[in-house]
Coordinates of C-alpha atoms and ligand atoms in Angstrom, one line a residue:
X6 CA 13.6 -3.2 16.1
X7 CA 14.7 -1.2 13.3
X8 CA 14.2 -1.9 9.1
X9 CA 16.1 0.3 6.6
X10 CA 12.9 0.7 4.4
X11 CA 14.6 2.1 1.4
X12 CA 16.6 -0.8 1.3
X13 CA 14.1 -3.4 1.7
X14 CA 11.8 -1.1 -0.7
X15 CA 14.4 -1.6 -3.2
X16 CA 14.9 -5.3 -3.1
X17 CA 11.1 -6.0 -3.2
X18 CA 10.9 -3.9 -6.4
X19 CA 13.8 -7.0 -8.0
X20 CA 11.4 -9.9 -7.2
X21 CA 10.1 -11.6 -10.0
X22 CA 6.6 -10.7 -10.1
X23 CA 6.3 -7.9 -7.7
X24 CA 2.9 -6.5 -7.2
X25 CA 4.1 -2.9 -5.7
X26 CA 2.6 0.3 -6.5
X27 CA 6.2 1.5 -6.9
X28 CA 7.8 3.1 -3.8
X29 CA 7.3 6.6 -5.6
X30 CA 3.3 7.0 -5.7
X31 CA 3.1 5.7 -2.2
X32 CA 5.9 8.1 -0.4
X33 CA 3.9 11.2 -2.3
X34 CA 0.4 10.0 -1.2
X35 CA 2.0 9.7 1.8
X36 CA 3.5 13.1 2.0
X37 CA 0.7 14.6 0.5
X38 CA -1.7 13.5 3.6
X39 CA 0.5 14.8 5.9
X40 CA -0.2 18.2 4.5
X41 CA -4.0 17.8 4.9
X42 CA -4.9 16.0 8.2
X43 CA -5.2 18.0 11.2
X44 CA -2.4 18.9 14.0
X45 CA -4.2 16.5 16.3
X46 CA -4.0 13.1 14.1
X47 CA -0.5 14.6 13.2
X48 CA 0.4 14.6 16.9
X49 CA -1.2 11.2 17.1
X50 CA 0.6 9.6 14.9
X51 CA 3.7 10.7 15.3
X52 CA 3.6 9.4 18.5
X53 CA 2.6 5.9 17.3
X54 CA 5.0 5.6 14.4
X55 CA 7.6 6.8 16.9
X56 CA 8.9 10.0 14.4
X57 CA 8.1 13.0 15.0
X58 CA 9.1 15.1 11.9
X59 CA 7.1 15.9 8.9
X60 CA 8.2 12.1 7.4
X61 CA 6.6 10.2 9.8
X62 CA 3.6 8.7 7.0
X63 CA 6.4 9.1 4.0
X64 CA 8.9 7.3 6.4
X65 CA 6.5 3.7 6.4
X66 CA 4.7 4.3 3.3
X67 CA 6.6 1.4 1.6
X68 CA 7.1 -0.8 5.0
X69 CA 4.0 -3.4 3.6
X70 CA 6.1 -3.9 0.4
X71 CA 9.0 -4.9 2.2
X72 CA 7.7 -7.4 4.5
X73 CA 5.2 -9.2 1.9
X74 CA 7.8 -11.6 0.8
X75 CA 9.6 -12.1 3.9
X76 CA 8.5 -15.9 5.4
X77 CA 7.0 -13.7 8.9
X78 CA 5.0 -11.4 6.2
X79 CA 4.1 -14.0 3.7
X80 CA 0.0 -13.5 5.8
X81 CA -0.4 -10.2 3.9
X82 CA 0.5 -10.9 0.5
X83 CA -3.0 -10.7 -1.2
X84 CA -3.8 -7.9 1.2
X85 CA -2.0 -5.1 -1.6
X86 CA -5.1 -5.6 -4.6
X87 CA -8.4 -6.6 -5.3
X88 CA -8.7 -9.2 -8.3
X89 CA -11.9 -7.5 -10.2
X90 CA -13.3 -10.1 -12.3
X91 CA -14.5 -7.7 -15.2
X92 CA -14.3 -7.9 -18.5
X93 CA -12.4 -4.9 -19.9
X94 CA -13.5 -3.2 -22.0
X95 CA -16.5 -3.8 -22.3
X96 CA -17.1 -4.0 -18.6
X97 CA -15.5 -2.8 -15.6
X98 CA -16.5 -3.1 -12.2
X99 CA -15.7 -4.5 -8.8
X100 CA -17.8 -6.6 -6.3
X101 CA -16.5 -7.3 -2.9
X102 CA -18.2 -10.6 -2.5
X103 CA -16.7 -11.9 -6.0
X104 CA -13.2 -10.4 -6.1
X105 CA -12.4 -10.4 -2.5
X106 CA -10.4 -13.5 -2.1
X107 CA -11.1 -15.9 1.1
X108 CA -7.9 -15.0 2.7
X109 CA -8.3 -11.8 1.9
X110 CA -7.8 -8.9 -0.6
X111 CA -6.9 -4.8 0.1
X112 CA -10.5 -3.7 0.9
X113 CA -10.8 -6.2 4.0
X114 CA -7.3 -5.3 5.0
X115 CA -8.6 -1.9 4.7
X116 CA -11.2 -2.7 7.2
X117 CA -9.2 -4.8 9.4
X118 CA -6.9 -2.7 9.9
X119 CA -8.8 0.3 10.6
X120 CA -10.5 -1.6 13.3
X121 CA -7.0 -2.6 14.8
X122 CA -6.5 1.0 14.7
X123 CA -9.7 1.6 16.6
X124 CA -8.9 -1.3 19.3
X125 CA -8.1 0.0 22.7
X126 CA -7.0 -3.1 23.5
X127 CA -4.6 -4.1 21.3
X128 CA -0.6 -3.5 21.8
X129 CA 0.9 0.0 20.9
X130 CA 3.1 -2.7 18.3
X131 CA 0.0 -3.5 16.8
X132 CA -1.6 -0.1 16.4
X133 CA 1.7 0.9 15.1
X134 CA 1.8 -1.9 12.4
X135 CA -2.1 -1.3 11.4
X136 CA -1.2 2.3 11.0
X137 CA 2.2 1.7 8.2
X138 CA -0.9 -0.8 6.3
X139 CA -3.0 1.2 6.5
X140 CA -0.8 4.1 4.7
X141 CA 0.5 1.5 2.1
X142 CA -3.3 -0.1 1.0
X143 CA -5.2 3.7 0.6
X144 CA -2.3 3.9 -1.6
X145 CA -2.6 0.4 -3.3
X146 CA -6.2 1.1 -3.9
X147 CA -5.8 3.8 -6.3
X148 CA -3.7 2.2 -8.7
X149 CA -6.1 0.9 -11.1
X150 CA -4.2 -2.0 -11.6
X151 CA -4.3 -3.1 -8.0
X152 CA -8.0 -3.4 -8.7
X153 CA -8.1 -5.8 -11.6
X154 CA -8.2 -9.2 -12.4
X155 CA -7.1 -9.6 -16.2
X156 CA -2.9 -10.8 -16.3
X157 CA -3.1 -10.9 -12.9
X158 CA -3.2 -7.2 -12.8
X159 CA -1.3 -6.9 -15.7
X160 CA 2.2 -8.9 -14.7
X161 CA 1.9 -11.1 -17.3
X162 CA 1.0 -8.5 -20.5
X163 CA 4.2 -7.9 -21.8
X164 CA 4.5 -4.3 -23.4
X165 CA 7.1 -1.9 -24.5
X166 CA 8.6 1.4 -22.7
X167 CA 10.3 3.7 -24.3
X168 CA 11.6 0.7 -26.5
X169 CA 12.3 -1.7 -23.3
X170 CA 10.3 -4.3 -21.8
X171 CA 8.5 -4.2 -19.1
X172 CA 5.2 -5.1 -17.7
X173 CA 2.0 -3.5 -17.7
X174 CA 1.7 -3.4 -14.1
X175 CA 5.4 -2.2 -13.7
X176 CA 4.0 0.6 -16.2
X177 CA 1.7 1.7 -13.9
X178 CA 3.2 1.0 -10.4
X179 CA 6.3 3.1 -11.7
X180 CA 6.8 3.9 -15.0
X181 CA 4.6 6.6 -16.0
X182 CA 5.3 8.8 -12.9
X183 CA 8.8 8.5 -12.9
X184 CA 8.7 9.6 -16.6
X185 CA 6.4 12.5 -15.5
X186 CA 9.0 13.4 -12.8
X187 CA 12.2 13.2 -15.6
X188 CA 13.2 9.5 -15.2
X189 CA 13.7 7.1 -12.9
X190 CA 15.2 8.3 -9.7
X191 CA 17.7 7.3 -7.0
X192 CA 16.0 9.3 -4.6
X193 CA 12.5 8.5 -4.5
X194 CA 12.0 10.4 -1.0
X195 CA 13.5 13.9 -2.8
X196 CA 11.0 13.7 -5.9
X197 CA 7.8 12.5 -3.7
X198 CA 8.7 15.2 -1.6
X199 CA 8.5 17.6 -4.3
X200 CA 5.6 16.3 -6.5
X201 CA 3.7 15.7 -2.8
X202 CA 4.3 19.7 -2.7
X203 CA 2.8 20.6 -6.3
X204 CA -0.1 18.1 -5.7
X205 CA -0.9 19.8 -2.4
X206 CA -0.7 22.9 -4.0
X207 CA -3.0 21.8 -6.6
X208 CA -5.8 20.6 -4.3
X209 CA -5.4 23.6 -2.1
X210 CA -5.8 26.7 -4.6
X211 CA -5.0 25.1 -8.2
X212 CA -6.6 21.9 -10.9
X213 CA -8.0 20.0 -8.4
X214 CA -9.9 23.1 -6.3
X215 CA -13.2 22.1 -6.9
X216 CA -13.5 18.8 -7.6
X217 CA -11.3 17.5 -4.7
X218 CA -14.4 18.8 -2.7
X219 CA -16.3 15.6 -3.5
X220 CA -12.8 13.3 -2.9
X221 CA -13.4 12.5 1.0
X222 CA -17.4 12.3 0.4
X223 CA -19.6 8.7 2.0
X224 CA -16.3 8.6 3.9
X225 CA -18.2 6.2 6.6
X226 CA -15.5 5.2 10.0
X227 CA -17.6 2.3 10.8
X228 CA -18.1 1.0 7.2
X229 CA -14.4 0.5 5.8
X230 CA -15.8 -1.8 3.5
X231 CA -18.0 0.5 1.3
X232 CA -16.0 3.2 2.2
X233 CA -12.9 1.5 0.5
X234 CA -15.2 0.0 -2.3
X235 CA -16.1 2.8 -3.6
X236 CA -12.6 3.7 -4.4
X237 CA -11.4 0.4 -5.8
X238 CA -13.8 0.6 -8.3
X239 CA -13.7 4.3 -8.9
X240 CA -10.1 3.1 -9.4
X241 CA -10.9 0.1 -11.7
X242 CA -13.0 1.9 -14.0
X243 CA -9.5 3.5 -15.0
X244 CA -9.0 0.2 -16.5
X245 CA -11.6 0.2 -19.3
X246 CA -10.9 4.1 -20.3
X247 CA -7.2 4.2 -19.9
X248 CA -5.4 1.0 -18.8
X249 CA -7.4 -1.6 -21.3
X250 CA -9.3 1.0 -23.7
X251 CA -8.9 -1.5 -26.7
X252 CA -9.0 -4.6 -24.1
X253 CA -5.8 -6.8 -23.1
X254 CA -4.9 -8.4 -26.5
X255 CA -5.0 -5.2 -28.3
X256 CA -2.0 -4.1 -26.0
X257 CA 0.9 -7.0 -25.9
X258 CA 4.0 -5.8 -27.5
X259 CA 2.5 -1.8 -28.1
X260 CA 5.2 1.1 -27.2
X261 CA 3.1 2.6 -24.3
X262 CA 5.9 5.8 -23.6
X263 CA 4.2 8.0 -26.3
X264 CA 0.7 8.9 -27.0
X265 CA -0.7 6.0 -24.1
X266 CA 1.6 7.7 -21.5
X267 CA 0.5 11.4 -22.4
X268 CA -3.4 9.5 -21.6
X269 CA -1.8 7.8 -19.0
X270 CA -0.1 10.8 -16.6
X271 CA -3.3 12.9 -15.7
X272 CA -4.5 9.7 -14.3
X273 CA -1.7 8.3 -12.3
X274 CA -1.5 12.1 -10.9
X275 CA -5.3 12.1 -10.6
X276 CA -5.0 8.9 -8.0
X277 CA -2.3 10.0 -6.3
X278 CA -4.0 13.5 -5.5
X279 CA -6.7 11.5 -4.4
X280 CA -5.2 8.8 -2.8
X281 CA -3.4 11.5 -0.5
X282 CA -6.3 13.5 -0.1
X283 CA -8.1 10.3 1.3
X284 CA -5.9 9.2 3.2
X285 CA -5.6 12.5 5.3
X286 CA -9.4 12.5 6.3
X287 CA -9.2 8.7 7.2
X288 CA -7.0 9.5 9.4
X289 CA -8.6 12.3 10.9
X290 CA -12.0 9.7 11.4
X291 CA -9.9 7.9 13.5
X292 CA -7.8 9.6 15.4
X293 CA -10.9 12.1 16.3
X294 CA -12.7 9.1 17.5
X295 CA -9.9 7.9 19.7
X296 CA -9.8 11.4 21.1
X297 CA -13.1 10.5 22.4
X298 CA -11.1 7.9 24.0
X299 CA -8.7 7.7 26.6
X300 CA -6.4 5.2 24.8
X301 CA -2.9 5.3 25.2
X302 CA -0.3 5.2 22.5
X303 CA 1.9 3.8 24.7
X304 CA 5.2 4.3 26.6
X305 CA 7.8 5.8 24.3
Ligands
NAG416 C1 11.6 9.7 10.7 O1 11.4 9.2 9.5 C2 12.4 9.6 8.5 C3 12.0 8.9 7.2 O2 11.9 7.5 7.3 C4 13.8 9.1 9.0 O3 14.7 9.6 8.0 C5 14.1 9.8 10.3 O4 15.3 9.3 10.8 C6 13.0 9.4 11.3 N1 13.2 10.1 12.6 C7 13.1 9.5 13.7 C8 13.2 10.4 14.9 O5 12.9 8.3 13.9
NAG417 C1 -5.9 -9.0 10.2 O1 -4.6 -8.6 10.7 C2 -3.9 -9.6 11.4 C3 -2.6 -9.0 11.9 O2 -1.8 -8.5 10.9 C4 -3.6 -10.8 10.4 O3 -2.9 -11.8 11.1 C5 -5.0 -11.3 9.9 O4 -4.7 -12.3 9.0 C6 -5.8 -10.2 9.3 N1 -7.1 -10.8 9.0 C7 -7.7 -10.6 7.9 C8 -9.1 -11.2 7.7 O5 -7.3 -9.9 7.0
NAG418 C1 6.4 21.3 -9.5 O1 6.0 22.5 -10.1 C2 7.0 23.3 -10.6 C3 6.3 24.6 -11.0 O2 5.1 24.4 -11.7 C4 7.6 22.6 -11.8 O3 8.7 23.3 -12.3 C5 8.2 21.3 -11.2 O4 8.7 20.5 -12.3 C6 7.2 20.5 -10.5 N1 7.8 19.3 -9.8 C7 7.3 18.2 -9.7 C8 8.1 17.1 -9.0 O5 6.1 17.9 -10.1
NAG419 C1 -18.6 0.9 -10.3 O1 -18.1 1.5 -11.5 C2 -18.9 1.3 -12.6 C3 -18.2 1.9 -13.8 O2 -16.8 1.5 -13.9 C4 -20.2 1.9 -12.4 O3 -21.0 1.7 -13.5 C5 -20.9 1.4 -11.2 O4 -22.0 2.1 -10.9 C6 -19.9 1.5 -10.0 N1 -20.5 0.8 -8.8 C7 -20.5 1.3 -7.6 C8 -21.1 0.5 -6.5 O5 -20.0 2.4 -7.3

């Protein structure tokens, strides 16, 4: 079976309500990982995604958006956030216990997944599907807004952008870093392309040298659940310094595309850097544990 992504992408982004880190911060994270894992998990991967050219993470990076509101996806609709129940801010914080919902939330997909990833006996079909969530949810996790509670994540403050309306959590999904990148784009594979380049470039031998040394730190295989906690709330704490910094009132109705969005950018590029970063080395855990293994991807 075959999905045009890009156009189911772009419907998902028209639903009222839409919770989607927009299609353009997950296709660079996605790109920028396949710059950093290792030839091995890139061989690996390719196989099980079924692509082998250098799109073959950027290619299903946007795959969970597009099924979350179909009736056969409807399962894995709270999988995209965690709902912290903070109080920005004053307080920010996540605990998995309290914000992880009983049916589910992005940190237990996280871990679910992984371990689907890890299951020798499950179908290629599976492995493949863990694989495109797992891809989307490192990428969920770094939105700040994706690990927040208040508005339910922000859909329902209503702010301005550059004198339109929009949402706080459309600000953030896809606002800020298609303003960053010159405005809103047609093309999101072209510009994640691109910006996936500079970030890479950036981690590699530029800003983010050092300190992306700590990035892929307590990166624990077998605990996807701390593992993956300790970037949703690394993520959430965004929400009290730059999201929220005079709390949720304070922000209804403000223009956000001027002296908020110059705050705003370092931190959207920040997370995505990361998020791509993170994703890479996940992917190396696993696929150098399956090397261990003798598990088949599958007939091709
Ligand atoms: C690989 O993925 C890219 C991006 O989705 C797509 O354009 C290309 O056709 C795919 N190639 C194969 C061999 O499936
Ligand atoms: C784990 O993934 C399966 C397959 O997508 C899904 O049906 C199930 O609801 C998930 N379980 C949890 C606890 O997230
Ligand atoms: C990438 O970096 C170049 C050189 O610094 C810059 O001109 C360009 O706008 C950047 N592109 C993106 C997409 O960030
Ligand atoms: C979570 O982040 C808050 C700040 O936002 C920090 O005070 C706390 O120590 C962090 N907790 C964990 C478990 O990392």
């Amino acid at each position: 079976m075959r999905l045009d992504y890009g156009v189911l992408a772009l419907g998902a982004t028209f639903l009222p309500g839409a919770v989607a880190w927009g299609s353009l911060g997950h296709i660079t994270v996605a790109y920028i990982a396949s710059h950093f894992v290792k030839d091995t998990t890139m061989t690996y991967f390719q196989e099980l995604l079924r692509n082998d050219t250098e799109h073959y993470l950027a290619g299903v990076a946007t795959w969970a958006d597009s099924i979350r509101y179909t009736r056969w996806g409807r399962f894995s609709k709270d999988f995209h956030f965690i709902d912290a129940k903070d109080a920005p801010p004053s307080y920010c914080g996540v605990d998995f216990d309290r914000d992880c919902k009983a049916d589910g939330c992005v940190v237990s997909a996280m871990a679910n997944y992984t371990a689907q990833l890890l299951d020798a006996g499950l179908w290629p079909w599976r492995r493949n599907q863990a694989a495109k969530f797992v891809v989307h949810f490192v990428g969920d996790i770094h939105q700040p807004l994706h690990a927040e509670n208040v508005a339910q994540g922000g859909n329902a403050i209503h702010v301005k952008w550059d004198s339109s309306e929009l949402n706080l959590h459309h600000v953030w999904d896809s606002s800020i870093a298609e303003k960053m990148l010159g405005g809103n784009r047609r093309k999101p594979y072209d510009a994640a392309f691109k910006w996936a380049a500079n970030l890479t470039e950036a981690i590699k031998s530029g800003k983010y040298q050092a300190s992306s040394k700590s990035w892929a730190e307590g990166m624990i295989l077998d605990n996807p659940i701390a593992t993956s906690m300790v970037w949703a709330n690394e993520s959430n704490s965004y929400i009290c310094t730059h999201v929220l910094p005079e709390g949720p009132e304070a922000i209804v109705g403000e223009e956000l595309g001027g002296e908020y969005f110059e705050k705003a950018a370092p931190v959207i590029e920040l997370q995505v850097a990361k998020a791509g970063y993170r994703l890479a080395a996940w992917l190396d855990l696993i696929a150098d544990r399956l090397s261990g293994t003798t598990l088949p991807v599958g007939e091709l």
